[in-house]
């Protein structure tokens, strides 16, 4: 591993601060919609339940993006990838989103710890006493252990995200190639910890909304959704930053092409996991499992299910397969936004049917959209704050020259 001295001299350090104060102001302005969503819930029928489920859906939508980024950072280090060096710092910033999200998820944990069953039936001692299955699961599904697992999950993710960002930033200063080797060695155990925590977090926060239902493939389903969300978010961010003069030279059409390929590939992977889960449940035909899909075929949820089949998979599979689509920044931007919306609908479909509401309604969607924009504003503001004056590219990474010269075959 080596970096050309000439490359380092020519490389200009750019930071997100060069965008000026406008992005932060817009993000904080969007955050105002979070209390608006709360007020809408307060004055509508079953509004607090709408808001609680919408808040859970919003936080875990953005969490999936940051966890996808964390996986990408570690897998690039583990495989000693050179092409992605110019993209990696931005991915490290996005992975750091787990820090503000840890704070945003805390109210969910505190409400559950207090014994309120607005989200989780198993949080209430009364519900547990009346349900034999909840009694059997009580050693695992209880407020205290749930809070402890929350600390383990977010503590692990914050540790991993900070470790890789800090070592990468330190290399900007001293150019020590040993830091690259250290990150490579730590990425293997880090990925094992990541796989364990994301799987159980998906089970705890989403699957246990219906404690009578279970799926052994649910953790990887959430993981697949997160990768679609991350690559969509990364493509949007890269194209936006290039339009503002940041990363315009280092990030070329070749890099955007590969981001587009990964987005297309992992969208197909998501579809594979989704159909696998469906078929496993369909041919076993066990009532405790089929109830999941039965709930999503009635009261308007069947339309959402159809949107996912056609909109999330079939349409992008046909129209986004083209090489030209991935190499055209405007078209890539369109498909990235499109699939990010589809990913939002997917998380919405996972969580909202568990609410004790009479199907899909305009009020539910309004609260959910306001809540998502509000949480998203806080999420983006947190990313901008954490990025600060740090370079948007690892300027002294040993594989930087390889990344700058990257060209698709």
mmCIF file of C-alpha atoms in Angstrom, residues 80-405:
data_model
loop_
_atom_site.group_PDB
_atom_site.id
_atom_site.type_symbol
_atom_site.label_atom_id
_atom_site.label_comp_id
_atom_site.label_asym_id
_atom_site.label_seq_id
_atom_site.Cartn_x
_atom_site.Cartn_y
_atom_site.Cartn_z
ATOM 1 C CA UNK A 80 -9.301 -3.855 1.154
ATOM 2 C CA UNK A 81 -11.411 -2.104 -1.469
ATOM 3 C CA UNK A 82 -9.685 0.719 -3.310
ATOM 4 C CA UNK A 83 -12.437 2.028 -5.586
ATOM 5 C CA UNK A 84 -14.576 3.307 -2.705
ATOM 6 C CA UNK A 85 -12.002 5.392 -0.805
ATOM 7 C CA UNK A 86 -13.376 8.704 -2.126
ATOM 8 C CA UNK A 87 -16.876 7.690 -0.936
ATOM 9 C CA UNK A 88 -15.888 6.228 2.403
ATOM 10 C CA UNK A 89 -15.645 9.371 4.532
ATOM 11 C CA UNK A 90 -19.183 10.403 3.619
ATOM 12 C CA UNK A 91 -20.294 6.869 4.515
ATOM 13 C CA UNK A 92 -18.486 7.216 7.852
ATOM 14 C CA UNK A 93 -20.420 10.436 8.510
ATOM 15 C CA UNK A 94 -23.730 8.719 7.717
ATOM 16 C CA UNK A 95 -22.812 5.811 10.000
ATOM 17 C CA UNK A 96 -22.334 8.313 12.832
ATOM 18 C CA UNK A 97 -26.062 8.983 12.586
ATOM 19 C CA UNK A 98 -26.468 6.191 15.148
ATOM 20 C CA UNK A 99 -25.447 8.754 17.797
ATOM 21 C CA UNK A 100 -28.382 11.204 17.416
ATOM 22 C CA UNK A 101 -30.680 8.240 16.778
ATOM 23 C CA UNK A 102 -29.693 6.704 20.112
ATOM 24 C CA UNK A 103 -31.127 9.827 21.731
ATOM 25 C CA UNK A 104 -34.218 9.809 19.518
ATOM 26 C CA UNK A 105 -34.967 6.136 20.299
ATOM 27 C CA UNK A 106 -34.539 6.671 24.062
ATOM 28 C CA UNK A 107 -38.168 7.893 24.624
ATOM 29 C CA UNK A 108 -39.437 4.604 23.148
ATOM 30 C CA UNK A 109 -37.334 2.680 25.658
ATOM 31 C CA UNK A 110 -38.393 4.862 28.599
ATOM 32 C CA UNK A 111 -42.111 4.554 27.765
ATOM 33 C CA UNK A 112 -41.741 0.773 27.515
ATOM 34 C CA UNK A 113 -39.716 0.629 30.722
ATOM 35 C CA UNK A 114 -42.533 2.486 32.487
ATOM 36 C CA UNK A 115 -44.919 -0.343 31.583
ATOM 37 C CA UNK A 116 -46.903 1.525 28.930
ATOM 38 C CA UNK A 117 -48.230 -0.854 26.276
ATOM 39 C CA UNK A 118 -48.973 1.737 23.591
ATOM 40 C CA UNK A 119 -46.342 0.017 21.410
ATOM 41 C CA UNK A 120 -45.531 -3.327 22.999
ATOM 42 C CA UNK A 121 -48.181 -5.567 24.547
ATOM 43 C CA UNK A 122 -45.557 -7.355 26.619
ATOM 44 C CA UNK A 123 -44.622 -4.107 28.407
ATOM 45 C CA UNK A 124 -47.805 -4.276 30.516
ATOM 46 C CA UNK A 125 -47.885 -6.651 33.503
ATOM 47 C CA UNK A 126 -51.663 -6.932 33.057
ATOM 48 C CA UNK A 127 -51.311 -8.110 29.444
ATOM 49 C CA UNK A 128 -48.669 -10.644 30.446
ATOM 50 C CA UNK A 129 -50.864 -12.029 33.230
ATOM 51 C CA UNK A 130 -53.706 -12.620 30.738
ATOM 52 C CA UNK A 131 -51.629 -14.204 27.959
ATOM 53 C CA UNK A 132 -49.899 -17.566 28.355
ATOM 54 C CA UNK A 133 -47.538 -16.956 25.426
ATOM 55 C CA UNK A 134 -46.420 -13.593 26.835
ATOM 56 C CA UNK A 135 -45.735 -15.319 30.149
ATOM 57 C CA UNK A 136 -43.513 -17.841 28.374
ATOM 58 C CA UNK A 137 -41.595 -15.021 26.634
ATOM 59 C CA UNK A 138 -41.410 -12.774 29.708
ATOM 60 C CA UNK A 139 -37.803 -13.720 30.648
ATOM 61 C CA UNK A 140 -36.732 -12.082 27.370
ATOM 62 C CA UNK A 141 -39.538 -9.604 26.632
ATOM 63 C CA UNK A 142 -39.549 -7.410 29.718
ATOM 64 C CA UNK A 143 -38.821 -3.726 30.230
ATOM 65 C CA UNK A 144 -35.570 -4.039 32.152
ATOM 66 C CA UNK A 145 -33.884 -6.491 29.784
ATOM 67 C CA UNK A 146 -35.226 -4.524 26.805
ATOM 68 C CA UNK A 147 -33.545 -1.348 28.117
ATOM 69 C CA UNK A 148 -30.300 -3.234 28.710
ATOM 70 C CA UNK A 149 -30.321 -4.573 25.162
ATOM 71 C CA UNK A 150 -30.962 -1.051 23.851
ATOM 72 C CA UNK A 151 -27.763 0.064 25.600
ATOM 73 C CA UNK A 152 -25.830 -2.878 24.133
ATOM 74 C CA UNK A 153 -27.101 -2.278 20.582
ATOM 75 C CA UNK A 154 -26.538 1.455 20.385
ATOM 76 C CA UNK A 155 -23.374 1.298 22.475
ATOM 77 C CA UNK A 156 -21.922 -1.224 20.004
ATOM 78 C CA UNK A 157 -22.932 0.792 16.926
ATOM 79 C CA UNK A 158 -21.650 4.089 18.333
ATOM 80 C CA UNK A 159 -18.355 2.438 19.314
ATOM 81 C CA UNK A 160 -17.878 0.944 15.832
ATOM 82 C CA UNK A 161 -18.883 4.119 13.971
ATOM 83 C CA UNK A 162 -16.612 6.321 16.110
ATOM 84 C CA UNK A 163 -13.694 3.884 15.868
ATOM 85 C CA UNK A 164 -13.616 3.806 12.063
ATOM 86 C CA UNK A 165 -14.244 7.541 11.673
ATOM 87 C CA UNK A 166 -11.638 8.522 14.282
ATOM 88 C CA UNK A 167 -8.930 6.267 12.827
ATOM 89 C CA UNK A 168 -9.687 7.488 9.317
ATOM 90 C CA UNK A 169 -9.526 11.145 10.413
ATOM 91 C CA UNK A 170 -6.299 10.489 12.335
ATOM 92 C CA UNK A 171 -4.780 9.163 9.118
ATOM 93 C CA UNK A 172 -5.571 12.506 7.452
ATOM 94 C CA UNK A 173 -3.083 14.051 9.883
ATOM 95 C CA UNK A 174 -0.222 11.554 10.003
ATOM 96 C CA UNK A 175 -0.745 9.433 6.872
ATOM 97 C CA UNK A 176 0.208 6.305 8.844
ATOM 98 C CA UNK A 177 -0.637 3.197 6.728
ATOM 99 C CA UNK A 178 -0.731 1.138 9.937
ATOM 100 C CA UNK A 179 -4.087 2.742 10.693
ATOM 101 C CA UNK A 180 -5.474 1.173 7.517
ATOM 102 C CA UNK A 181 -4.166 -2.225 8.619
ATOM 103 C CA UNK A 182 -5.685 -1.701 12.069
ATOM 104 C CA UNK A 183 -9.096 -0.897 10.572
ATOM 105 C CA UNK A 184 -8.866 -3.981 8.362
ATOM 106 C CA UNK A 185 -8.153 -6.211 11.362
ATOM 107 C CA UNK A 186 -10.984 -4.719 13.426
ATOM 108 C CA UNK A 187 -13.576 -4.856 10.648
ATOM 109 C CA UNK A 188 -13.932 -8.674 10.823
ATOM 110 C CA UNK A 189 -14.934 -8.833 14.523
ATOM 111 C CA UNK A 190 -16.876 -5.604 13.991
ATOM 112 C CA UNK A 191 -19.017 -7.238 11.308
ATOM 113 C CA UNK A 192 -19.778 -10.185 13.591
ATOM 114 C CA UNK A 193 -20.882 -7.780 16.338
ATOM 115 C CA UNK A 194 -22.902 -5.832 13.773
ATOM 116 C CA UNK A 195 -24.705 -8.945 12.501
ATOM 117 C CA UNK A 196 -25.624 -9.988 16.038
ATOM 118 C CA UNK A 197 -26.885 -6.574 17.160
ATOM 119 C CA UNK A 198 -28.857 -5.601 14.044
ATOM 120 C CA UNK A 199 -30.666 -8.950 14.029
ATOM 121 C CA UNK A 200 -31.738 -8.757 17.659
ATOM 122 C CA UNK A 201 -32.560 -5.038 17.452
ATOM 123 C CA UNK A 202 -34.943 -5.736 14.549
ATOM 124 C CA UNK A 203 -36.549 -8.521 16.587
ATOM 125 C CA UNK A 204 -36.839 -6.416 19.752
ATOM 126 C CA UNK A 205 -38.077 -3.117 18.336
ATOM 127 C CA UNK A 206 -40.119 -4.237 15.300
ATOM 128 C CA UNK A 207 -40.937 -7.956 15.341
ATOM 129 C CA UNK A 208 -42.018 -7.921 19.009
ATOM 130 C CA UNK A 209 -44.736 -5.369 18.166
ATOM 131 C CA UNK A 210 -46.708 -8.569 17.561
ATOM 132 C CA UNK A 211 -45.271 -10.913 20.203
ATOM 133 C CA UNK A 212 -47.329 -13.834 18.893
ATOM 134 C CA UNK A 213 -45.630 -13.702 15.477
ATOM 135 C CA UNK A 214 -42.088 -14.710 14.659
ATOM 136 C CA UNK A 215 -39.805 -15.085 11.652
ATOM 137 C CA UNK A 216 -36.274 -16.449 11.647
ATOM 138 C CA UNK A 217 -35.412 -14.313 8.620
ATOM 139 C CA UNK A 218 -36.658 -10.986 9.990
ATOM 140 C CA UNK A 219 -33.246 -9.632 11.038
ATOM 141 C CA UNK A 220 -31.767 -10.005 7.570
ATOM 142 C CA UNK A 221 -34.938 -8.494 6.054
ATOM 143 C CA UNK A 222 -34.340 -5.296 8.039
ATOM 144 C CA UNK A 223 -30.648 -5.445 7.111
ATOM 145 C CA UNK A 224 -31.508 -5.712 3.398
ATOM 146 C CA UNK A 225 -33.919 -2.773 3.679
ATOM 147 C CA UNK A 226 -31.170 -0.752 5.348
ATOM 148 C CA UNK A 227 -28.750 -1.337 2.486
ATOM 149 C CA UNK A 228 -31.328 -0.148 -0.050
ATOM 150 C CA UNK A 229 -31.910 2.931 2.092
ATOM 151 C CA UNK A 230 -28.199 3.612 2.543
ATOM 152 C CA UNK A 231 -27.176 3.346 -1.110
ATOM 153 C CA UNK A 232 -30.154 5.533 -2.062
ATOM 154 C CA UNK A 233 -29.135 8.109 0.550
ATOM 155 C CA UNK A 234 -25.464 7.900 -0.506
ATOM 156 C CA UNK A 235 -26.287 8.452 -4.191
ATOM 157 C CA UNK A 236 -28.520 11.432 -3.366
ATOM 158 C CA UNK A 237 -25.841 12.930 -1.085
ATOM 159 C CA UNK A 238 -23.025 12.467 -3.612
ATOM 160 C CA UNK A 239 -24.958 14.018 -6.485
ATOM 161 C CA UNK A 240 -26.075 16.929 -4.291
ATOM 162 C CA UNK A 241 -22.541 17.585 -3.003
ATOM 163 C CA UNK A 242 -21.085 17.423 -6.523
ATOM 164 C CA UNK A 243 -23.661 19.982 -7.653
ATOM 165 C CA UNK A 244 -22.382 22.275 -4.872
ATOM 166 C CA UNK A 245 -18.745 21.863 -5.870
ATOM 167 C CA UNK A 246 -17.772 19.281 -3.237
ATOM 168 C CA UNK A 247 -16.230 15.961 -4.346
ATOM 169 C CA UNK A 248 -16.766 17.045 -7.949
ATOM 170 C CA UNK A 249 -13.343 15.912 -9.195
ATOM 171 C CA UNK A 250 -12.622 12.897 -6.912
ATOM 172 C CA UNK A 251 -16.082 11.321 -7.342
ATOM 173 C CA UNK A 252 -16.563 10.568 -11.018
ATOM 174 C CA UNK A 253 -19.276 8.917 -13.087
ATOM 175 C CA UNK A 254 -17.353 5.662 -12.537
ATOM 176 C CA UNK A 255 -17.973 5.846 -8.789
ATOM 177 C CA UNK A 256 -21.616 6.828 -9.263
ATOM 178 C CA UNK A 257 -21.994 3.887 -11.625
ATOM 179 C CA UNK A 258 -20.815 1.492 -8.908
ATOM 180 C CA UNK A 259 -23.091 3.060 -6.283
ATOM 181 C CA UNK A 260 -25.961 2.576 -8.747
ATOM 182 C CA UNK A 261 -24.964 -1.053 -9.306
ATOM 183 C CA UNK A 262 -24.900 -1.694 -5.559
ATOM 184 C CA UNK A 263 -28.281 -0.007 -5.143
ATOM 185 C CA UNK A 264 -29.783 -2.162 -7.898
ATOM 186 C CA UNK A 265 -28.138 -5.338 -6.554
ATOM 187 C CA UNK A 266 -29.269 -4.871 -2.972
ATOM 188 C CA UNK A 267 -32.781 -3.963 -4.081
ATOM 189 C CA UNK A 268 -32.857 -7.387 -5.763
ATOM 190 C CA UNK A 269 -31.397 -8.882 -2.565
ATOM 191 C CA UNK A 270 -34.204 -7.242 -0.570
ATOM 192 C CA UNK A 271 -36.766 -8.782 -2.940
ATOM 193 C CA UNK A 272 -35.122 -12.195 -2.574
ATOM 194 C CA UNK A 273 -35.308 -12.021 1.231
ATOM 195 C CA UNK A 274 -38.903 -10.736 1.094
ATOM 196 C CA UNK A 275 -40.125 -13.566 -1.154
ATOM 197 C CA UNK A 276 -38.142 -16.088 0.872
ATOM 198 C CA UNK A 277 -39.890 -14.983 4.061
ATOM 199 C CA UNK A 278 -43.264 -15.094 2.333
ATOM 200 C CA UNK A 279 -42.745 -18.576 0.855
ATOM 201 C CA UNK A 280 -41.427 -20.021 4.123
ATOM 202 C CA UNK A 281 -44.541 -18.829 5.909
ATOM 203 C CA UNK A 282 -46.920 -19.755 3.051
ATOM 204 C CA UNK A 283 -45.926 -23.388 2.660
ATOM 205 C CA UNK A 284 -45.646 -24.093 6.407
ATOM 206 C CA UNK A 285 -49.137 -22.546 6.873
ATOM 207 C CA UNK A 286 -48.827 -22.148 10.658
ATOM 208 C CA UNK A 287 -51.483 -19.744 12.059
ATOM 209 C CA UNK A 288 -48.956 -17.994 14.339
ATOM 210 C CA UNK A 289 -46.923 -17.081 11.225
ATOM 211 C CA UNK A 290 -49.574 -16.491 8.546
ATOM 212 C CA UNK A 291 -51.270 -13.833 10.700
ATOM 213 C CA UNK A 292 -48.507 -11.406 9.659
ATOM 214 C CA UNK A 293 -49.542 -11.463 5.999
ATOM 215 C CA UNK A 294 -53.272 -11.765 6.730
ATOM 216 C CA UNK A 295 -53.109 -8.409 8.550
ATOM 217 C CA UNK A 296 -51.403 -6.921 5.504
ATOM 218 C CA UNK A 297 -54.110 -8.047 3.070
ATOM 219 C CA UNK A 298 -57.081 -6.278 4.664
ATOM 220 C CA UNK A 299 -58.249 -2.768 5.620
ATOM 221 C CA UNK A 300 -56.316 -1.151 2.776
ATOM 222 C CA UNK A 301 -52.983 -2.799 3.565
ATOM 223 C CA UNK A 302 -53.297 -5.011 0.492
ATOM 224 C CA UNK A 303 -52.702 -1.932 -1.678
ATOM 225 C CA UNK A 304 -49.476 -1.143 0.231
ATOM 226 C CA UNK A 305 -48.381 -4.766 -0.201
ATOM 227 C CA UNK A 306 -49.023 -4.513 -3.942
ATOM 228 C CA UNK A 307 -47.068 -1.236 -4.133
ATOM 229 C CA UNK A 308 -44.065 -3.010 -2.611
ATOM 230 C CA UNK A 309 -44.253 -5.932 -5.041
ATOM 231 C CA UNK A 310 -44.619 -3.757 -8.132
ATOM 232 C CA UNK A 311 -43.067 -0.446 -7.093
ATOM 233 C CA UNK A 312 -40.208 -1.629 -4.912
ATOM 234 C CA UNK A 313 -39.092 -4.507 -7.116
ATOM 235 C CA UNK A 314 -40.713 -4.927 -10.551
ATOM 236 C CA UNK A 315 -40.470 -1.331 -11.808
ATOM 237 C CA UNK A 316 -36.833 -0.665 -10.776
ATOM 238 C CA UNK A 317 -35.837 -4.158 -11.912
ATOM 239 C CA UNK A 318 -37.028 -3.378 -15.434
ATOM 240 C CA UNK A 319 -36.113 0.298 -15.764
ATOM 241 C CA UNK A 320 -33.077 0.688 -13.469
ATOM 242 C CA UNK A 321 -31.149 -2.236 -14.916
ATOM 243 C CA UNK A 322 -29.726 -0.126 -17.737
ATOM 244 C CA UNK A 323 -26.057 0.857 -17.499
ATOM 245 C CA UNK A 324 -26.945 4.315 -18.814
ATOM 246 C CA UNK A 325 -29.376 4.917 -15.937
ATOM 247 C CA UNK A 326 -26.586 4.379 -13.406
ATOM 248 C CA UNK A 327 -24.074 6.571 -15.246
ATOM 249 C CA UNK A 328 -26.424 9.522 -15.732
ATOM 250 C CA UNK A 329 -26.390 11.605 -12.494
ATOM 251 C CA UNK A 330 -29.904 12.972 -13.034
ATOM 252 C CA UNK A 331 -31.408 9.539 -13.655
ATOM 253 C CA UNK A 332 -29.448 7.998 -10.770
ATOM 254 C CA UNK A 333 -30.725 10.785 -8.516
ATOM 255 C CA UNK A 334 -34.305 10.055 -9.600
ATOM 256 C CA UNK A 335 -34.023 6.319 -8.925
ATOM 257 C CA UNK A 336 -32.256 6.903 -5.602
ATOM 258 C CA UNK A 337 -35.086 9.170 -4.417
ATOM 259 C CA UNK A 338 -37.652 6.707 -5.774
ATOM 260 C CA UNK A 339 -36.128 3.718 -3.940
ATOM 261 C CA UNK A 340 -35.668 5.729 -0.746
ATOM 262 C CA UNK A 341 -39.417 6.430 -0.809
ATOM 263 C CA UNK A 342 -40.090 2.744 -1.466
ATOM 264 C CA UNK A 343 -37.837 1.856 1.454
ATOM 265 C CA UNK A 344 -39.864 4.224 3.647
ATOM 266 C CA UNK A 345 -43.079 2.509 2.524
ATOM 267 C CA UNK A 346 -41.484 -0.855 3.352
ATOM 268 C CA UNK A 347 -40.675 0.157 6.949
ATOM 269 C CA UNK A 348 -44.155 1.718 7.170
ATOM 270 C CA UNK A 349 -45.627 -1.638 6.047
ATOM 271 C CA UNK A 350 -43.611 -3.526 8.647
ATOM 272 C CA UNK A 351 -44.621 -1.373 11.602
ATOM 273 C CA UNK A 352 -47.938 0.433 11.146
ATOM 274 C CA UNK A 353 -50.296 -2.578 10.688
ATOM 275 C CA UNK A 354 -49.435 -3.534 14.286
ATOM 276 C CA UNK A 355 -51.233 -0.419 15.534
ATOM 277 C CA UNK A 356 -54.756 -1.053 16.719
ATOM 278 C CA UNK A 357 -56.230 1.203 14.050
ATOM 279 C CA UNK A 358 -58.842 0.614 11.379
ATOM 280 C CA UNK A 359 -56.566 0.224 8.394
ATOM 281 C CA UNK A 360 -54.779 2.835 6.322
ATOM 282 C CA UNK A 361 -56.163 6.363 6.673
ATOM 283 C CA UNK A 362 -55.252 9.866 5.583
ATOM 284 C CA UNK A 363 -54.744 10.870 9.222
ATOM 285 C CA UNK A 364 -52.278 8.038 9.778
ATOM 286 C CA UNK A 365 -50.261 8.932 6.670
ATOM 287 C CA UNK A 366 -50.278 12.658 7.534
ATOM 288 C CA UNK A 367 -48.952 12.040 11.040
ATOM 289 C CA UNK A 368 -46.406 9.583 9.671
ATOM 290 C CA UNK A 369 -45.105 11.929 6.961
ATOM 291 C CA UNK A 370 -44.800 14.857 9.389
ATOM 292 C CA UNK A 371 -43.070 12.623 11.916
ATOM 293 C CA UNK A 372 -40.628 11.282 9.312
ATOM 294 C CA UNK A 373 -39.716 14.764 8.057
ATOM 295 C CA UNK A 374 -39.301 15.971 11.651
ATOM 296 C CA UNK A 375 -37.080 13.071 12.694
ATOM 297 C CA UNK A 376 -35.227 13.369 9.376
ATOM 298 C CA UNK A 377 -34.506 17.033 10.081
ATOM 299 C CA UNK A 378 -32.948 16.170 13.445
ATOM 300 C CA UNK A 379 -31.060 13.273 11.848
ATOM 301 C CA UNK A 380 -29.535 15.418 9.079
ATOM 302 C CA UNK A 381 -28.768 18.235 11.524
ATOM 303 C CA UNK A 382 -26.954 15.704 13.692
ATOM 304 C CA UNK A 383 -24.925 14.447 10.718
ATOM 305 C CA UNK A 384 -23.920 17.994 9.728
ATOM 306 C CA UNK A 385 -22.941 18.816 13.308
ATOM 307 C CA UNK A 386 -20.857 15.638 13.692
ATOM 308 C CA UNK A 387 -19.149 16.166 10.323
ATOM 309 C CA UNK A 388 -18.125 19.706 11.300
ATOM 310 C CA UNK A 389 -14.795 20.765 9.788
ATOM 311 C CA UNK A 390 -13.708 17.205 8.964
ATOM 312 C CA UNK A 391 -12.617 16.527 5.377
ATOM 313 C CA UNK A 392 -15.271 14.835 3.250
ATOM 314 C CA UNK A 393 -12.572 12.577 1.829
ATOM 315 C CA UNK A 394 -9.728 10.561 3.459
ATOM 316 C CA UNK A 395 -6.983 12.635 1.844
ATOM 317 C CA UNK A 396 -4.050 10.451 3.004
ATOM 318 C CA UNK A 397 -5.514 6.985 2.669
ATOM 319 C CA UNK A 398 -2.947 4.587 1.123
ATOM 320 C CA UNK A 399 -5.445 3.544 -1.568
ATOM 321 C CA UNK A 400 -6.564 7.036 -2.512
ATOM 322 C CA UNK A 401 -4.639 7.065 -5.784
ATOM 323 C CA UNK A 402 -6.268 3.779 -6.795
ATOM 324 C CA UNK A 403 -9.698 5.262 -6.076
ATOM 325 C CA UNK A 404 -8.968 8.439 -8.052
ATOM 326 C CA UNK A 405 -7.950 6.378 -11.083
#
